[in-house]
């Protein structure tokens, strides 16, 4: 069982804003940064957000990250069909001295 | 543009040793945190461990007894060795890179395409 908890699935319609939650603890999200990844089947995972709210160059500003206490959230605005994918959060866990991933959330664009 | 390419035997026998290589082109491996991450079929991502040249590797506690990660700057390669493999180790294995000069907290910025490993006799 993952130390970071994500909803198995979320859905939205084109143009809508959706948010994916990631719940952790004081040893990971509450103390360290969070990163978010988009993973399309057959492709390498792609970094969307690092250090909780930083976007790498080339990632559209439709994607944004935030944290509050021991939870993090990835928001996607102006939803597009190509956003349909699996999304994973990850955080460094100070107690384990290891990265931990959430179980992943499948986003469906209706 | 840095590129990462994982390679290794696609089939390993149970109780055997899994050995994978990540060949880096376009830049040196120095100055980056390098991680191995895997995804078993139908499951999520799992961090195996990371390496920073000149530092000590960190490993997933659940795999620590069986895993060694190392790097060879002369070949610009990273390697992963996992001993005593079982069918639970069958997965798509990725190598991934952090930020230049960054910390281990910066996440995984560049990923290889991954290499599939099957465990079977």
mmCIF file of C-alpha atoms in Angstrom:
data_model
loop_
_atom_site.group_PDB
_atom_site.id
_atom_site.type_symbol
_atom_site.label_atom_id
_atom_site.label_comp_id
_atom_site.label_asym_id
_atom_site.label_seq_id
_atom_site.Cartn_x
_atom_site.Cartn_y
_atom_site.Cartn_z
ATOM 1 C CA UNK A 1 0.000 0.000 0.000
ATOM 2 C CA UNK A 2 1.337 3.422 -1.015
ATOM 3 C CA UNK A 3 2.337 5.959 1.622
ATOM 4 C CA UNK A 4 0.832 8.608 -0.655
ATOM 5 C CA UNK A 5 -2.879 8.252 -1.356
ATOM 6 C CA UNK A 6 -4.408 9.330 -4.650
ATOM 7 C CA UNK A 7 -7.940 8.777 -5.946
ATOM 8 C CA UNK A 8 -7.931 5.905 -8.469
ATOM 9 C CA UNK A 9 -9.773 7.986 -11.034
ATOM 10 C CA UNK A 10 -11.085 11.446 -11.837
ATOM 11 C CA UNK A 11 -12.921 12.757 -14.860
ATOM 12 C CA UNK A 12 -13.846 16.026 -16.479
ATOM 13 C CA UNK A 13 -15.126 17.548 -19.670
ATOM 14 C CA UNK A 14 -13.107 19.587 -22.164
ATOM 15 C CA UNK A 15 -12.386 23.084 -20.892
ATOM 16 C CA UNK A 16 -13.121 22.151 -17.297
ATOM 17 C CA UNK A 17 -10.718 22.400 -14.372
ATOM 18 C CA UNK A 18 -9.918 19.216 -12.450
ATOM 19 C CA UNK A 19 -7.783 18.590 -9.387
ATOM 20 C CA UNK A 20 -5.999 15.414 -8.330
ATOM 21 C CA UNK A 21 -5.241 15.053 -4.649
ATOM 22 C CA UNK A 22 -2.285 13.343 -2.978
ATOM 23 C CA UNK A 23 -2.435 12.703 0.751
ATOM 24 C CA UNK A 24 0.686 11.906 2.742
ATOM 25 C CA UNK A 25 2.151 12.460 6.173
ATOM 26 C CA UNK A 26 4.564 14.595 8.162
ATOM 27 C CA UNK A 27 7.495 12.459 7.060
ATOM 28 C CA UNK A 28 6.945 13.120 3.358
ATOM 29 C CA UNK A 29 4.642 15.838 1.945
ATOM 30 C CA UNK A 30 4.553 17.661 5.256
ATOM 31 C CA UNK A 31 8.316 18.015 5.247
ATOM 32 C CA UNK A 32 9.567 17.662 1.668
ATOM 33 C CA UNK A 33 8.650 18.735 -1.831
ATOM 34 C CA UNK A 34 6.211 16.989 -4.144
ATOM 35 C CA UNK A 35 6.559 16.228 -7.804
ATOM 36 C CA UNK A 36 3.877 15.192 -10.297
ATOM 37 C CA UNK A 37 4.184 13.000 -13.387
ATOM 38 C CA UNK A 38 2.011 12.311 -16.404
ATOM 39 C CA UNK A 39 2.316 8.765 -17.679
ATOM 40 C CA UNK A 40 0.792 7.762 -20.970
ATOM 41 C CA UNK A 41 0.754 4.021 -21.793
ATOM 42 C CA UNK A 42 3.824 3.062 -23.788
ATOM 43 C CA UNK A 43 5.617 6.323 -23.087
ATOM 44 C CA UNK A 44 8.121 7.467 -20.507
ATOM 45 C CA UNK A 45 6.652 9.376 -17.548
ATOM 46 C CA UNK A 46 6.833 13.148 -17.943
ATOM 47 C CA UNK A 47 7.592 15.577 -15.118
ATOM 48 C CA UNK A 48 4.844 18.194 -14.759
ATOM 49 C CA UNK A 49 5.612 19.789 -11.383
ATOM 50 C CA UNK A 50 8.618 19.662 -9.045
ATOM 51 C CA UNK A 51 9.371 21.314 -5.721
ATOM 52 C CA UNK A 52 5.582 21.282 -5.172
ATOM 53 C CA UNK A 53 4.758 24.183 -7.511
ATOM 54 C CA UNK A 54 7.538 24.586 -10.066
ATOM 55 C CA UNK A 55 6.932 23.845 -13.742
ATOM 56 C CA UNK A 56 9.802 22.625 -15.945
ATOM 57 C CA UNK A 57 10.226 24.530 -19.186
ATOM 58 C CA UNK A 58 7.811 23.306 -21.827
ATOM 59 C CA UNK A 59 5.026 22.329 -19.422
ATOM 60 C CA UNK A 60 1.935 24.456 -20.096
ATOM 61 C CA UNK A 61 0.742 26.753 -17.322
ATOM 62 C CA UNK A 62 -2.576 24.860 -17.427
ATOM 63 C CA UNK A 63 -0.821 22.523 -14.991
ATOM 64 C CA UNK A 64 -0.232 23.809 -11.469
ATOM 65 C CA UNK A 65 0.754 22.286 -8.156
ATOM 66 C CA UNK A 66 0.115 23.224 -4.559
ATOM 67 C CA UNK A 67 0.550 21.809 -1.082
ATOM 68 C CA UNK A 68 -1.185 22.321 2.239
ATOM 69 C CA UNK A 69 0.092 20.539 5.312
ATOM 70 C CA UNK A 70 0.415 16.863 4.476
ATOM 71 C CA UNK A 71 -1.574 17.030 1.222
ATOM 72 C CA UNK A 72 -0.753 18.094 -2.297
ATOM 73 C CA UNK A 73 -2.847 18.809 -5.346
ATOM 74 C CA UNK A 74 -2.320 18.922 -9.094
ATOM 75 C CA UNK A 75 -4.754 21.168 -10.941
ATOM 76 C CA UNK A 76 -5.342 20.992 -14.669
ATOM 77 C CA UNK A 77 -7.310 23.838 -16.191
ATOM 78 C CA UNK A 78 -8.725 24.075 -19.702
ATOM 79 C CA UNK A 79 -8.938 20.308 -19.871
ATOM 80 C CA UNK A 80 -8.058 18.751 -23.243
ATOM 81 C CA UNK A 81 -8.552 15.276 -24.654
ATOM 82 C CA UNK A 82 -4.777 14.787 -24.769
ATOM 83 C CA UNK A 83 -4.652 15.207 -20.971
ATOM 84 C CA UNK A 84 -6.257 11.771 -20.631
ATOM 85 C CA UNK A 85 -3.527 9.824 -18.848
ATOM 86 C CA UNK A 86 -2.323 8.395 -15.558
ATOM 87 C CA UNK A 87 -0.945 10.918 -13.063
ATOM 88 C CA UNK A 88 1.393 10.155 -10.158
ATOM 89 C CA UNK A 89 2.531 12.221 -7.202
ATOM 90 C CA UNK A 90 5.854 11.547 -5.497
ATOM 91 C CA UNK A 91 7.591 12.885 -2.419
ATOM 92 C CA UNK A 92 10.808 12.297 -0.531
ATOM 93 C CA UNK A 93 10.153 10.535 2.761
ATOM 94 C CA UNK A 94 12.554 11.671 5.482
ATOM 95 C CA UNK A 95 11.824 8.689 7.746
ATOM 96 C CA UNK A 96 12.583 6.153 5.005
ATOM 97 C CA UNK A 97 15.223 8.270 3.222
ATOM 98 C CA UNK A 98 13.472 7.245 0.037
ATOM 99 C CA UNK A 99 11.154 8.553 -2.648
ATOM 100 C CA UNK A 100 7.586 7.324 -2.383
ATOM 101 C CA UNK A 101 4.959 7.404 -5.133
ATOM 102 C CA UNK A 102 1.210 7.636 -4.940
ATOM 103 C CA UNK A 103 -0.777 4.787 -6.447
ATOM 104 C CA UNK A 104 -1.676 6.864 -9.508
ATOM 105 C CA UNK A 105 -4.852 8.519 -10.762
ATOM 106 C CA UNK A 106 -6.404 7.825 -14.136
ATOM 107 C CA UNK A 107 -7.854 10.966 -15.703
ATOM 108 C CA UNK A 108 -10.666 10.528 -18.193
ATOM 109 C CA UNK A 109 -11.764 13.390 -20.424
ATOM 110 C CA UNK A 110 -15.441 12.807 -21.165
ATOM 111 C CA UNK B 1 19.708 17.193 -25.491
ATOM 112 C CA UNK B 2 20.467 14.473 -22.980
ATOM 113 C CA UNK B 3 19.081 11.046 -23.769
ATOM 114 C CA UNK B 4 18.864 7.969 -21.570
ATOM 115 C CA UNK B 5 18.715 4.406 -22.855
ATOM 116 C CA UNK B 6 18.141 1.421 -20.593
ATOM 117 C CA UNK B 7 19.384 -1.987 -21.673
ATOM 118 C CA UNK B 8 19.833 -5.471 -20.312
ATOM 119 C CA UNK B 9 18.545 -9.044 -20.508
ATOM 120 C CA UNK B 10 14.798 -9.111 -20.939
ATOM 121 C CA UNK B 11 14.543 -12.477 -19.189
ATOM 122 C CA UNK B 12 15.981 -13.426 -15.797
ATOM 123 C CA UNK B 13 15.578 -16.743 -13.979
ATOM 124 C CA UNK B 14 14.029 -16.831 -10.489
ATOM 125 C CA UNK B 15 16.692 -16.495 -7.794
ATOM 126 C CA UNK B 16 19.031 -15.050 -10.405
ATOM 127 C CA UNK B 17 20.547 -11.570 -10.680
ATOM 128 C CA UNK B 18 19.058 -8.776 -12.739
ATOM 129 C CA UNK B 19 21.632 -6.441 -14.293
ATOM 130 C CA UNK B 20 20.622 -3.334 -16.207
ATOM 131 C CA UNK B 21 22.554 -0.440 -17.731
ATOM 132 C CA UNK B 22 21.452 3.099 -18.454
ATOM 133 C CA UNK B 23 23.597 4.734 -21.136
ATOM 134 C CA UNK B 24 23.574 8.527 -21.107
ATOM 135 C CA UNK B 25 24.274 10.599 -24.210
ATOM 136 C CA UNK B 26 24.428 14.346 -24.645
ATOM 137 C CA UNK B 27 25.952 15.205 -21.267
ATOM 138 C CA UNK B 28 28.033 13.804 -18.438
ATOM 139 C CA UNK B 29 26.484 11.835 -15.602
ATOM 140 C CA UNK B 30 28.363 14.044 -13.136
ATOM 141 C CA UNK B 31 26.341 16.627 -11.284
ATOM 142 C CA UNK B 32 23.023 14.821 -11.381
ATOM 143 C CA UNK B 33 21.053 12.504 -9.141
ATOM 144 C CA UNK B 34 20.243 9.333 -11.060
ATOM 145 C CA UNK B 35 17.381 7.063 -10.075
ATOM 146 C CA UNK B 36 16.073 3.665 -11.064
ATOM 147 C CA UNK B 37 12.282 3.373 -10.999
ATOM 148 C CA UNK B 38 10.125 0.422 -11.989
ATOM 149 C CA UNK B 39 6.537 -0.326 -12.885
ATOM 150 C CA UNK B 40 5.215 -3.887 -12.593
ATOM 151 C CA UNK B 41 2.533 -4.762 -15.157
ATOM 152 C CA UNK B 42 -0.780 -3.187 -14.216
ATOM 153 C CA UNK B 43 0.690 -1.452 -11.162
ATOM 154 C CA UNK B 44 2.096 1.925 -10.202
ATOM 155 C CA UNK B 45 5.592 3.376 -10.086
ATOM 156 C CA UNK B 46 8.116 2.277 -7.466
ATOM 157 C CA UNK B 47 11.404 4.024 -6.715
ATOM 158 C CA UNK B 48 14.317 1.602 -6.418
ATOM 159 C CA UNK B 49 17.143 3.931 -5.469
ATOM 160 C CA UNK B 50 19.415 6.746 -6.568
ATOM 161 C CA UNK B 51 23.059 7.502 -7.154
ATOM 162 C CA UNK B 52 25.075 10.725 -7.191
ATOM 163 C CA UNK B 53 28.663 10.431 -8.329
ATOM 164 C CA UNK B 54 30.878 11.074 -5.330
ATOM 165 C CA UNK B 55 28.088 10.410 -2.858
ATOM 166 C CA UNK B 56 26.470 7.402 -1.218
ATOM 167 C CA UNK B 57 23.469 5.809 -2.911
ATOM 168 C CA UNK B 58 20.074 5.632 -1.216
ATOM 169 C CA UNK B 59 17.779 2.667 -1.703
ATOM 170 C CA UNK B 60 14.144 1.790 -1.196
ATOM 171 C CA UNK B 61 14.171 0.061 2.233
ATOM 172 C CA UNK B 62 12.061 -2.780 0.853
ATOM 173 C CA UNK B 63 14.746 -3.563 -1.772
ATOM 174 C CA UNK B 64 17.907 -2.405 -0.035
ATOM 175 C CA UNK B 65 19.262 -5.882 0.794
ATOM 176 C CA UNK B 66 19.140 -6.945 -2.862
ATOM 177 C CA UNK B 67 20.010 -3.797 -4.838
ATOM 178 C CA UNK B 68 23.203 -2.034 -5.874
ATOM 179 C CA UNK B 69 23.237 1.135 -7.984
ATOM 180 C CA UNK B 70 26.477 2.538 -9.332
ATOM 181 C CA UNK B 71 27.803 4.851 -12.032
ATOM 182 C CA UNK B 72 30.789 4.908 -14.367
ATOM 183 C CA UNK B 73 31.615 8.433 -15.601
ATOM 184 C CA UNK B 74 34.223 7.076 -18.027
ATOM 185 C CA UNK B 75 31.467 5.177 -19.831
ATOM 186 C CA UNK B 76 28.704 7.664 -18.953
ATOM 187 C CA UNK B 77 26.624 4.780 -17.673
ATOM 188 C CA UNK B 78 24.522 3.910 -14.655
ATOM 189 C CA UNK B 79 23.960 0.350 -13.568
ATOM 190 C CA UNK B 80 21.445 -1.543 -11.480
ATOM 191 C CA UNK B 81 22.003 -4.956 -9.964
ATOM 192 C CA UNK B 82 19.244 -6.810 -8.147
ATOM 193 C CA UNK B 83 19.898 -10.209 -6.637
ATOM 194 C CA UNK B 84 17.582 -13.092 -5.714
ATOM 195 C CA UNK B 85 14.858 -11.965 -8.104
ATOM 196 C CA UNK B 86 11.341 -13.366 -7.995
ATOM 197 C CA UNK B 87 8.326 -12.958 -10.240
ATOM 198 C CA UNK B 88 7.447 -9.888 -8.182
ATOM 199 C CA UNK B 89 10.472 -8.159 -9.726
ATOM 200 C CA UNK B 90 9.081 -8.444 -13.245
ATOM 201 C CA UNK B 91 8.551 -4.877 -14.376
ATOM 202 C CA UNK B 92 9.347 -2.074 -16.780
ATOM 203 C CA UNK B 93 12.549 -0.530 -15.435
ATOM 204 C CA UNK B 94 13.338 3.146 -16.005
ATOM 205 C CA UNK B 95 16.363 5.275 -15.301
ATOM 206 C CA UNK B 96 15.692 8.937 -14.588
ATOM 207 C CA UNK B 97 17.692 12.083 -13.949
ATOM 208 C CA UNK B 98 17.336 15.016 -11.586
ATOM 209 C CA UNK B 99 18.373 18.648 -12.072
ATOM 210 C CA UNK B 100 21.975 19.612 -12.760
ATOM 211 C CA UNK B 101 23.573 20.679 -9.503
ATOM 212 C CA UNK B 102 20.281 20.150 -7.749
ATOM 213 C CA UNK B 103 19.338 18.123 -4.739
ATOM 214 C CA UNK B 104 17.695 14.756 -4.374
ATOM 215 C CA UNK B 105 14.435 16.633 -3.737
ATOM 216 C CA UNK B 106 14.134 17.943 -7.286
ATOM 217 C CA UNK B 107 12.338 14.927 -8.690
ATOM 218 C CA UNK B 108 12.866 13.083 -11.951
ATOM 219 C CA UNK B 109 13.265 15.455 -14.870
ATOM 220 C CA UNK B 110 14.356 13.227 -17.731
ATOM 221 C CA UNK B 111 13.378 9.585 -18.158
ATOM 222 C CA UNK B 112 14.514 6.814 -20.433
ATOM 223 C CA UNK B 113 11.985 4.781 -22.413
ATOM 224 C CA UNK B 114 12.366 1.850 -20.049
ATOM 225 C CA UNK B 115 13.305 -1.772 -20.493
ATOM 226 C CA UNK B 116 11.004 -4.688 -19.704
ATOM 227 C CA UNK B 117 12.263 -7.493 -17.471
ATOM 228 C CA UNK B 118 10.471 -10.829 -17.207
ATOM 229 C CA UNK B 119 11.299 -13.321 -14.449
ATOM 230 C CA UNK B 120 10.745 -16.914 -15.526
ATOM 231 C CA UNK B 121 12.522 -20.261 -15.613
#
